[in-house]
Each structure stands twice: as C-alpha cells, then as structure tokens.
mmCIF file of C-alpha atoms in Angstrom:
data_model
loop_
_atom_site.group_PDB
_atom_site.id
_atom_site.type_symbol
_atom_site.label_atom_id
_atom_site.label_comp_id
_atom_site.label_asym_id
_atom_site.label_seq_id
_atom_site.Cartn_x
_atom_site.Cartn_y
_atom_site.Cartn_z
ATOM 1 C CA MET A 558 16.435 11.887 -109.561
ATOM 2 C CA SER A 559 14.912 10.201 -106.551
ATOM 3 C CA ILE A 560 13.040 6.988 -107.196
ATOM 4 C CA HIS A 561 10.328 5.753 -104.885
ATOM 5 C CA LYS A 562 8.975 2.200 -105.064
ATOM 6 C CA THR A 563 5.491 1.149 -103.971
ATOM 7 C CA PRO A 564 4.245 -2.453 -104.088
ATOM 8 C CA VAL A 565 0.643 -3.104 -105.128
ATOM 9 C CA ARG A 566 -1.340 -6.286 -105.742
ATOM 10 C CA VAL A 567 -3.785 -6.529 -108.645
ATOM 11 C CA ILE A 568 -7.203 -7.231 -107.140
ATOM 12 C CA TYR A 569 -10.042 -8.996 -108.951
ATOM 13 C CA GLY A 570 -11.899 -5.691 -109.364
ATOM 14 C CA ASP A 571 -8.909 -4.330 -111.351
ATOM 15 C CA THR A 572 -9.455 -6.862 -114.148
ATOM 16 C CA ASP A 573 -11.721 -6.937 -117.177
ATOM 17 C CA ASN A 574 -13.708 -9.761 -118.788
ATOM 18 C CA MET A 575 -10.492 -11.100 -120.356
ATOM 19 C CA GLY A 576 -8.847 -11.472 -116.949
ATOM 20 C CA GLN A 577 -6.341 -8.675 -117.583
ATOM 21 C CA ALA A 578 -5.971 -5.429 -115.682
ATOM 22 C CA TYR A 579 -8.307 -2.809 -117.115
ATOM 23 C CA HIS A 580 -6.324 0.034 -118.718
ATOM 24 C CA ALA A 581 -7.731 2.837 -116.517
ATOM 25 C CA ASN A 582 -6.310 1.151 -113.432
ATOM 26 C CA TYR A 583 -2.778 1.952 -114.583
ATOM 27 C CA PHE A 584 -3.577 5.619 -114.015
ATOM 28 C CA ARG A 585 -4.875 4.763 -110.533
ATOM 29 C CA TRP A 586 -1.584 2.958 -109.833
ATOM 30 C CA PHE A 587 0.296 6.039 -111.038
ATOM 31 C CA GLU A 588 -1.681 8.060 -108.485
ATOM 32 C CA THR A 589 -0.788 5.559 -105.767
ATOM 33 C CA GLY A 590 2.893 5.866 -106.700
ATOM 34 C CA ARG A 591 3.021 9.661 -106.590
ATOM 35 C CA THR A 592 0.919 9.868 -103.412
ATOM 36 C CA GLU A 593 3.204 7.433 -101.609
ATOM 37 C CA MET A 594 6.318 9.176 -102.924
ATOM 38 C CA LEU A 595 5.157 12.529 -101.531
ATOM 39 C CA ARG A 596 4.171 10.868 -98.249
ATOM 40 C CA ALA A 597 7.654 9.296 -97.986
ATOM 41 C CA LEU A 598 9.107 12.789 -98.440
ATOM 42 C CA GLY A 599 7.010 14.047 -95.534
ATOM 43 C CA LEU A 600 4.238 15.792 -97.453
ATOM 44 C CA SER A 601 0.810 14.268 -98.023
ATOM 45 C CA TYR A 602 -1.608 15.375 -100.739
ATOM 46 C CA LYS A 603 -3.974 16.289 -97.922
ATOM 47 C CA GLU A 604 -1.386 18.717 -96.519
ATOM 48 C CA VAL A 605 -0.767 20.240 -99.956
ATOM 49 C CA GLU A 606 -4.504 20.938 -100.284
ATOM 50 C CA LYS A 607 -4.700 22.328 -96.716
ATOM 51 C CA GLN A 608 -2.124 24.882 -97.820
ATOM 52 C CA GLY A 609 -4.388 25.960 -100.675
ATOM 53 C CA ILE A 610 -2.658 24.215 -103.568
ATOM 54 C CA PHE A 611 -4.264 21.643 -105.847
ATOM 55 C CA LEU A 612 -2.488 19.455 -108.410
ATOM 56 C CA PRO A 613 -4.863 18.628 -111.262
ATOM 57 C CA VAL A 614 -3.538 16.357 -113.986
ATOM 58 C CA SER A 615 -2.846 18.390 -117.140
ATOM 59 C CA GLU A 616 -1.381 15.550 -119.222
ATOM 60 C CA ILE A 617 -1.159 11.787 -118.844
ATOM 61 C CA TYR A 618 0.473 9.021 -120.858
ATOM 62 C CA CYS A 619 0.911 5.269 -120.539
ATOM 63 C CA ARG A 620 2.544 2.701 -122.802
ATOM 64 C CA PHE A 621 1.629 -0.902 -122.057
ATOM 65 C CA SER A 622 4.265 -3.544 -122.753
ATOM 66 C CA ALA A 623 3.056 -6.724 -121.010
ATOM 67 C CA PRO A 624 -0.274 -7.940 -119.644
ATOM 68 C CA VAL A 625 -1.079 -7.728 -115.946
ATOM 69 C CA ARG A 626 -3.487 -10.214 -114.394
ATOM 70 C CA TYR A 627 -5.404 -10.814 -111.192
ATOM 71 C CA ASP A 628 -3.219 -11.382 -108.114
ATOM 72 C CA ASP A 629 -0.019 -10.185 -109.808
ATOM 73 C CA MET A 630 2.279 -8.151 -107.576
ATOM 74 C CA LEU A 631 3.532 -4.944 -109.148
ATOM 75 C CA ILE A 632 6.176 -2.452 -108.125
ATOM 76 C CA ILE A 633 5.285 1.152 -108.947
ATOM 77 C CA GLU A 634 8.495 3.100 -109.524
ATOM 78 C CA THR A 635 7.906 6.844 -109.312
ATOM 79 C CA ALA A 636 10.333 9.695 -109.972
ATOM 80 C CA VAL A 637 10.032 13.478 -110.246
ATOM 81 C CA ASP A 638 11.232 15.108 -113.457
ATOM 82 C CA ARG A 639 12.861 18.352 -112.295
ATOM 83 C CA GLN A 640 13.211 19.720 -115.819
ATOM 84 C CA VAL A 641 9.568 20.809 -115.737
ATOM 85 C CA LYS A 642 9.388 24.307 -114.230
ATOM 86 C CA GLY A 643 5.755 25.401 -114.518
ATOM 87 C CA GLY A 644 4.224 22.461 -112.673
ATOM 88 C CA ILE A 645 5.258 18.962 -111.672
ATOM 89 C CA LYS A 646 5.923 15.898 -113.825
ATOM 90 C CA PHE A 647 6.066 12.409 -112.375
ATOM 91 C CA ASP A 648 7.534 9.504 -114.361
ATOM 92 C CA TYR A 649 6.429 5.932 -113.695
ATOM 93 C CA ILE A 650 7.548 2.423 -114.470
ATOM 94 C CA LEU A 651 5.300 -0.456 -113.442
ATOM 95 C CA TRP A 652 7.431 -3.553 -112.877
ATOM 96 C CA ASN A 653 6.553 -7.176 -112.314
ATOM 97 C CA ASP A 654 7.210 -8.317 -108.743
ATOM 98 C CA ASP A 655 10.896 -9.198 -109.208
ATOM 99 C CA GLU A 656 11.550 -6.067 -111.299
ATOM 100 C CA THR A 657 12.857 -8.006 -114.285
ATOM 101 C CA ARG A 658 10.169 -6.818 -116.715
ATOM 102 C CA ALA A 659 8.529 -3.416 -117.108
ATOM 103 C CA VAL A 660 4.832 -3.945 -117.801
ATOM 104 C CA ALA A 661 4.062 -0.263 -118.427
ATOM 105 C CA LYS A 662 5.742 3.147 -118.504
ATOM 106 C CA GLY A 663 4.187 6.562 -118.369
ATOM 107 C CA PHE A 664 3.989 9.997 -116.844
ATOM 108 C CA THR A 665 1.611 12.532 -115.400
ATOM 109 C CA LYS A 666 2.001 16.301 -115.561
ATOM 110 C CA HIS A 667 0.292 18.424 -112.946
ATOM 111 C CA ALA A 668 -0.499 22.105 -112.805
ATOM 112 C CA CYS A 669 -0.363 23.911 -109.458
ATOM 113 C CA VAL A 670 -3.666 25.680 -108.901
ATOM 114 C CA ASN A 671 -4.646 27.937 -105.990
ATOM 115 C CA ARG A 672 -8.025 28.039 -104.223
ATOM 116 C CA GLU A 673 -9.317 30.540 -106.779
ATOM 117 C CA GLY A 674 -8.526 28.120 -109.612
ATOM 118 C CA ARG A 675 -5.590 30.116 -110.964
ATOM 119 C CA VAL A 676 -2.472 28.372 -112.179
ATOM 120 C CA VAL A 677 0.538 29.287 -110.011
ATOM 121 C CA ARG A 678 4.155 28.245 -109.786
ATOM 122 C CA PRO A 679 4.859 25.514 -107.232
ATOM 123 C CA PRO A 680 5.019 27.322 -103.862
ATOM 124 C CA ALA A 681 8.203 27.135 -101.796
ATOM 125 C CA PHE A 682 6.998 24.301 -99.524
ATOM 126 C CA LEU A 683 6.252 22.115 -102.561
ATOM 127 C CA ALA A 684 9.324 23.162 -104.560
ATOM 128 C CA THR A 685 11.477 22.214 -101.557
ATOM 129 C CA VAL A 686 10.012 18.707 -101.458
ATOM 130 C CA ILE A 687 10.534 18.314 -105.219
ATOM 131 C CA GLN A 688 14.159 19.420 -104.834
ATOM 132 C CA GLN A 689 14.571 17.019 -101.886
ATOM 133 C CA ALA A 690 13.309 14.167 -104.087
ATOM 134 C CA ALA A 691 15.900 14.987 -106.720
ATOM 135 C CA LEU A 692 18.765 15.307 -104.250
ATOM 136 C CA GLN A 693 18.117 11.973 -102.528
ATOM 137 C CA ASN A 694 19.752 10.117 -105.407
ATOM 138 C CA GLY A 695 22.348 12.723 -106.239
ATOM 139 C CA ALA A 696 20.557 14.589 -109.038
ATOM 140 C CA VAL A 697 21.279 18.299 -109.379
#
C-alpha cells in the first residue's frame, strides 16, 4: 500500500474557543491528504471530474487520540485500501510534526458517480492510478 505524506499547519481559524482544533477540520485535512496523494500520482480531482466521474463521500470515520492546537504542524499520512472494490477507500493517520504520536486516525469511503448521478465502478483511468498507488510500496 502506497503511503503519501502531506504537511499542514493548524491555523487560528481551525481552532475552537478552547484553543483546540475543531473536530470538523480533521475531515478537511483528510480531504487535503487524498487530494495531494492523487496529485502526486499524476491525477488531480479536477481531472477526474473533467472525465465525468465524481467521488462523493459515502462513509467517514475519525478517532481522536490527542489534542491539536493552533500553530501545530501535522503530517497527514494517506493510503488507498485496495480491498474495496465498489468504490475507493482512503485511510488516514494524522501525526504530530515528528511523527512520534498519532493524533487521529480515520478513513473515507467514496462512491464513483457519473454525470447522471449513477453509481459506477471506478473507470480504468482511476483504477490504474489506485493500482499504481498500491504498487509503489510493493503491495499486490
């Protein structure tokens, strides 16, 4: 399974009245991780949509294990779970800046939908990129 890492800094607007990162921002960081992973593999979300495929989130999960505060640096670790056949599943670990402590773990599952709003299997161009992600680190 290929792992992509994206650094992100917690901005003041990401925090709540208690000075901790607001929970919904974790899902935004997940989106940043998967977008940058696809971009690193040579395929942007914009290009996927130009080809008539949309990737709505069908399921999302996050488990928080340590607080995140303003100005913290995080590493978003993103991987594709190839065991999912009907859509795409991305797994995430949010690490502190030196990657010694996971602050959150989660996943997103995405359906592949065509322009008419019908669920379809991942088309060949997308399936190829998913396979490429898995092969980069020796997964079969």
